[in-house]
């Protein structure tokens, strides 16, 4: 597993990190969850990424990780990078979401309790709060570091302008902005086209891409339409059947042909593409089984693209 330095910091992250957004909760067998985490660690995927509301239900992913940490990873805490976030709806009432000092620091205390940890390695503001001064939100992140409850801080879903301002405020406080977590994939290139990657390069801030497989669309499951047991066939708020058009399926098949010519699966191609230039520090992958995780990790065997391959991918995606 290659490890990449995060921005200008001393922290290195594995090229692939394990996200516990889905598949970690009471509706999944505990032994499967533990097997995925153990296999990840053995493969060098030493970064586990969470948020307060991951589950379902909210909080259950952190609780599941807490049990696994106690059972399997207690001797290896210093070999792990564990991150969590706050900002999306977590509990009812005025303090259960967004970016106030009250909400963020209360949420972090709850997250640490669920995971049985004294600190997390990275604590994120999960989204900007349009009604709270950015100075307050960044001040809360700074306080988390001062309290010893987080080693580093990050932001997610912030625009380039908001990221620059967040970095400025944090620098004045003395807690550098470590990392930004944007949504980024072959099918969703807003971090490129909107200037976010340029801003992160300029600021020397790391990045970790979520949804690099575009909610499963880039796994190869949709090459022949919508499988009955797929996310798009369910009532998932993150992917619905309307998104899987004939045009999209045609693009997926074209990308799959390129993947085959490289000796990769479509998912491996998608992960390699996100990591291709070194501008992205790490890509977040989910897994429903150790085997699925192994397939994702195999992407690191070929992260190089020639100009022709990149041009063909662009032509297919952009039509």
Coordinates of C-alpha atoms in Angstrom, one line a residue:
X1 CA 0.0 0.0 0.0
X2 CA 1.5 3.3 -1.0
X3 CA 1.2 6.1 1.6
X4 CA 0.9 9.8 0.5
X5 CA 1.8 12.9 2.5
X6 CA -1.2 15.0 3.4
X7 CA -0.6 18.5 2.1
X8 CA 2.4 20.0 3.8
X9 CA 1.8 18.1 7.1
X10 CA 3.8 15.2 8.4
X11 CA 0.8 12.8 8.2
X12 CA 0.7 10.1 5.6
X13 CA -2.5 8.4 4.5
X14 CA -2.9 5.2 2.6
X15 CA -3.8 5.7 -1.1
X16 CA -7.1 3.9 -0.3
X17 CA -9.0 4.5 3.0
X18 CA -12.0 2.6 4.4
X19 CA -15.2 4.6 4.7
X20 CA -17.8 3.3 7.2
X21 CA -20.7 5.3 5.6
X22 CA -22.6 2.1 4.7
X23 CA -22.4 -1.5 5.9
X24 CA -21.5 -0.8 9.5
X25 CA -24.6 -0.9 11.7
X26 CA -27.0 -3.3 13.4
X27 CA -28.5 -4.6 10.2
X28 CA -25.1 -6.1 9.2
X29 CA -23.5 -9.2 10.8
X30 CA -20.9 -8.1 13.4
X31 CA -18.5 -10.8 12.2
X32 CA -18.6 -9.4 8.7
X33 CA -18.0 -5.9 9.9
X34 CA -15.0 -7.1 12.0
X35 CA -13.7 -9.2 9.1
X36 CA -13.7 -6.2 6.7
X37 CA -11.8 -4.0 9.3
X38 CA -9.3 -6.7 10.0
X39 CA -8.7 -7.4 6.3
X40 CA -8.3 -3.6 5.6
X41 CA -5.6 -3.3 8.3
X42 CA -3.8 -6.3 6.9
X43 CA -3.8 -4.8 3.4
X44 CA -2.4 -1.5 4.7
X45 CA -5.7 0.4 4.7
X46 CA -4.9 2.0 8.1
X47 CA -7.3 4.9 7.8
X48 CA -10.9 4.4 8.9
X49 CA -13.3 7.3 8.1
X50 CA -16.5 8.0 9.9
X51 CA -19.0 10.7 10.8
X52 CA -21.3 11.1 13.8
X53 CA -24.4 10.2 11.7
X54 CA -23.1 7.2 9.8
X55 CA -25.1 4.0 10.1
X56 CA -28.0 3.6 9.9
X57 CA -29.1 4.5 12.5
X58 CA -27.0 7.5 13.2
X59 CA -24.1 6.7 15.5
X60 CA -24.1 3.0 14.9
X61 CA -21.0 3.0 12.6
X62 CA -19.0 4.6 15.4
X63 CA -20.4 2.2 17.9
X64 CA -19.5 -0.7 15.6
X65 CA -16.0 0.6 15.2
X66 CA -15.7 1.0 18.9
X67 CA -16.5 -2.6 19.5
X68 CA -14.0 -3.7 16.8
X69 CA -11.3 -1.5 18.2
X70 CA -11.7 -3.0 21.7
X71 CA -11.8 -6.6 20.3
X72 CA -9.1 -6.4 17.6
X73 CA -7.2 -3.2 17.5
X74 CA -6.4 -2.1 21.0
X75 CA -2.6 -2.8 20.6
X76 CA -2.6 -1.0 17.2
X77 CA -4.2 2.4 18.0
X78 CA -1.0 4.2 17.0
X79 CA -0.9 2.5 13.6
X80 CA -4.5 3.7 12.8
X81 CA -5.8 7.0 11.6
X82 CA -9.4 7.4 12.7
X83 CA -11.5 10.4 11.5
X84 CA -15.0 11.6 12.2
X85 CA -17.2 14.5 11.3
X86 CA -20.1 16.6 12.6
X87 CA -22.4 18.9 10.7
X88 CA -25.3 16.9 9.3
X89 CA -28.4 16.0 11.3
X90 CA -27.5 13.8 14.2
X91 CA -30.1 14.4 16.9
X92 CA -33.4 16.4 17.2
X93 CA -33.4 20.0 18.4
X94 CA -31.4 23.2 17.8
X95 CA -27.9 21.7 18.5
X96 CA -28.1 18.5 16.6
X97 CA -26.6 19.7 13.3
X98 CA -24.7 22.4 11.4
X99 CA -21.6 24.2 12.6
X100 CA -22.0 26.0 15.9
X101 CA -19.4 25.6 18.6
X102 CA -22.0 23.9 20.8
X103 CA -23.0 21.4 18.2
X104 CA -19.5 20.4 17.0
X105 CA -17.8 20.0 20.4
X106 CA -20.8 18.2 21.9
X107 CA -20.9 15.9 18.8
X108 CA -17.2 15.1 19.1
X109 CA -17.6 14.1 22.8
X110 CA -20.4 11.8 21.8
X111 CA -18.3 10.3 19.0
X112 CA -15.4 9.6 21.3
X113 CA -17.7 7.9 23.8
X114 CA -19.2 5.7 21.1
X115 CA -15.8 4.7 19.8
X116 CA -14.2 4.4 23.2
X117 CA -11.4 6.7 22.2
X118 CA -9.6 9.6 23.9
X119 CA -9.0 11.3 20.6
X120 CA -9.5 11.1 16.9
X121 CA -6.8 11.7 14.4
X122 CA -8.9 14.0 12.2
X123 CA -12.1 15.9 13.1
X124 CA -14.0 17.5 10.3
X125 CA -16.7 20.2 9.8
X126 CA -18.9 18.0 7.6
X127 CA -20.5 21.0 5.8
X128 CA -20.4 24.8 5.9
X129 CA -23.1 26.4 8.0
X130 CA -24.6 29.4 6.3
X131 CA -26.0 30.9 9.5
X132 CA -22.9 30.5 11.8
X133 CA -19.8 32.6 11.3
X134 CA -17.0 30.6 9.9
X135 CA -14.8 32.0 12.7
X136 CA -17.0 30.1 15.2
X137 CA -16.9 26.8 13.3
X138 CA -13.2 26.9 12.8
X139 CA -12.7 28.1 16.4
X140 CA -14.5 24.9 17.5
X141 CA -12.1 22.8 15.4
X142 CA -9.2 24.6 16.9
X143 CA -10.5 24.0 20.4
X144 CA -10.8 20.3 19.7
X145 CA -7.1 20.2 19.0
X146 CA -6.3 22.3 22.0
X147 CA -8.3 19.9 24.2
X148 CA -6.4 16.9 22.9
X149 CA -9.5 15.4 21.4
X150 CA -8.3 15.7 17.8
X151 CA -4.8 15.7 16.3
X152 CA -5.7 17.4 13.0
X153 CA -8.8 19.1 11.5
X154 CA -10.5 19.1 8.1
X155 CA -13.5 20.3 6.2
X156 CA -15.9 18.6 3.8
X157 CA -18.2 19.9 1.1
X158 CA -16.8 23.4 1.4
X159 CA -16.4 25.5 -1.8
X160 CA -13.0 26.7 -2.9
X161 CA -13.7 30.2 -1.5
X162 CA -14.9 28.8 1.8
X163 CA -11.9 26.5 2.0
X164 CA -9.5 29.4 1.5
X165 CA -11.2 31.4 4.2
X166 CA -11.3 28.4 6.6
X167 CA -7.6 27.8 6.0
X168 CA -6.9 31.5 6.7
X169 CA -8.8 31.5 10.0
X170 CA -7.3 28.3 11.2
X171 CA -3.8 29.5 10.3
X172 CA -4.3 32.6 12.5
X173 CA -5.4 30.4 15.3
X174 CA -2.4 28.1 15.0
X175 CA -4.2 25.0 13.9
X176 CA -3.5 24.3 10.2
X177 CA -6.2 23.0 7.9
X178 CA -5.0 19.4 7.1
X179 CA -7.4 18.1 4.6
X180 CA -10.6 18.6 2.5
X181 CA -13.0 15.7 1.8
X182 CA -14.9 16.4 -1.5
X183 CA -17.1 14.2 -3.6
X184 CA -15.0 13.3 -6.7
X185 CA -15.2 10.7 -9.4
X186 CA -14.9 10.2 -13.2
X187 CA -18.6 11.1 -13.4
X188 CA -18.5 14.0 -10.9
X189 CA -15.6 16.3 -11.6
X190 CA -16.6 19.4 -9.8
X191 CA -13.4 19.5 -7.6
X192 CA -11.5 19.9 -11.0
X193 CA -13.9 22.1 -12.9
X194 CA -14.8 24.3 -9.9
X195 CA -11.3 25.0 -8.9
X196 CA -11.2 23.2 -5.6
X197 CA -8.2 21.0 -6.4
X198 CA -6.4 24.2 -7.5
X199 CA -7.2 25.9 -4.2
X200 CA -5.9 22.8 -2.3
X201 CA -2.7 22.8 -4.3
X202 CA -2.3 26.5 -3.6
X203 CA -3.0 26.1 0.1
X204 CA -0.9 22.9 0.4
X205 CA -3.9 21.1 1.9
X206 CA -4.5 17.4 1.4
X207 CA -7.7 15.9 -0.1
X208 CA -9.5 12.6 0.3
X209 CA -12.2 11.8 -2.3
X210 CA -15.5 10.3 -1.2
X211 CA -17.9 8.5 -3.6
X212 CA -15.1 7.7 -6.1
X213 CA -17.3 4.9 -7.4
X214 CA -20.3 7.2 -7.7
X215 CA -22.5 5.4 -5.2
X216 CA -21.8 2.1 -7.0
X217 CA -22.4 3.2 -10.5
X218 CA -18.7 2.7 -11.3
X219 CA -18.6 -0.9 -9.9
X220 CA -19.8 -2.6 -13.0
X221 CA -23.1 -3.6 -11.4
X222 CA -25.0 -1.4 -13.8
X223 CA -23.5 -2.5 -17.1
X224 CA -26.8 -4.3 -18.1
X225 CA -29.2 -2.0 -16.3
X226 CA -30.4 -2.0 -12.7
X227 CA -30.0 -5.2 -10.7
X228 CA -32.9 -6.0 -8.4
X229 CA -30.7 -6.0 -5.3
X230 CA -28.8 -2.8 -6.1
X231 CA -28.9 0.6 -4.4
X232 CA -30.6 2.2 -7.4
X233 CA -33.4 -0.4 -7.1
X234 CA -34.0 0.4 -3.4
X235 CA -35.3 3.5 -1.8
X236 CA -31.8 4.9 -1.2
X237 CA -31.8 8.7 -1.0
X238 CA -28.2 8.6 -2.5
X239 CA -29.0 6.8 -5.8
X240 CA -32.3 6.2 -7.6
X241 CA -33.3 4.4 -10.7
X242 CA -33.9 7.6 -12.6
X243 CA -30.2 8.2 -12.6
X244 CA -29.5 5.0 -14.5
X245 CA -30.4 6.1 -18.0
X246 CA -29.6 4.3 -21.3
X247 CA -27.0 7.1 -22.0
X248 CA -25.3 6.4 -18.7
X249 CA -25.2 2.7 -19.2
X250 CA -23.6 3.3 -22.6
X251 CA -20.9 5.4 -20.9
X252 CA -20.3 2.7 -18.2
X253 CA -19.8 0.1 -20.9
X254 CA -17.3 2.3 -22.7
X255 CA -15.4 2.9 -19.5
X256 CA -15.5 -0.9 -18.8
X257 CA -13.8 -1.6 -22.1
X258 CA -11.0 0.7 -21.2
X259 CA -10.7 -1.0 -17.8
X260 CA -10.5 -4.4 -19.5
X261 CA -7.7 -3.2 -21.8
X262 CA -5.8 -2.2 -18.6
X263 CA -6.4 -5.5 -16.9
X264 CA -8.7 -3.8 -14.4
X265 CA -12.3 -4.0 -13.3
X266 CA -14.4 -0.8 -13.8
X267 CA -14.2 -0.1 -10.1
X268 CA -10.4 -0.4 -10.2
X269 CA -10.2 1.9 -13.1
X270 CA -12.4 4.5 -11.3
X271 CA -10.2 4.4 -8.2
X272 CA -7.0 4.6 -10.2
X273 CA -8.4 7.6 -12.2
X274 CA -9.1 9.5 -9.0
X275 CA -5.6 8.8 -7.7
X276 CA -3.9 9.3 -11.0
X277 CA -2.1 12.6 -10.7
X278 CA -1.2 12.6 -7.0
X279 CA -3.4 15.6 -6.4
X280 CA -5.7 13.4 -4.3
X281 CA -4.1 12.1 -1.1
X282 CA -6.5 9.2 -0.7
X283 CA -9.7 7.7 -2.0
X284 CA -12.4 6.5 0.3
X285 CA -13.9 3.1 -0.5
X286 CA -16.8 1.2 1.2
X287 CA -17.0 -2.5 1.4
X288 CA -19.7 -5.1 2.1
X289 CA -17.2 -8.0 2.3
X290 CA -13.5 -8.5 2.6
X291 CA -13.4 -9.8 -1.0
X292 CA -14.9 -6.5 -2.2
X293 CA -12.3 -4.6 -0.3
X294 CA -9.5 -6.7 -1.8
X295 CA -10.8 -5.9 -5.3
X296 CA -10.7 -2.2 -4.6
X297 CA -7.1 -2.4 -3.1
X298 CA -6.0 -4.2 -6.3
X299 CA -6.5 -0.9 -8.1
X300 CA -3.2 0.4 -6.7
X301 CA -1.4 -2.1 -8.9
X302 CA -1.8 0.3 -11.9
X303 CA -2.3 4.0 -11.2
X304 CA -0.6 5.2 -14.4
X305 CA -2.5 6.4 -17.4
X306 CA -1.2 7.4 -20.8
X307 CA -2.6 10.5 -22.6
X308 CA -4.6 8.3 -25.0
X309 CA -6.4 6.5 -22.1
X310 CA -7.2 9.8 -20.4
X311 CA -8.5 11.3 -23.7
X312 CA -10.7 8.3 -24.3
X313 CA -12.2 8.5 -20.8
X314 CA -12.9 12.2 -21.2
X315 CA -14.6 11.6 -24.5
X316 CA -16.8 8.9 -23.1
X317 CA -17.8 10.8 -19.9
X318 CA -18.2 14.2 -21.5
X319 CA -20.1 12.8 -24.5

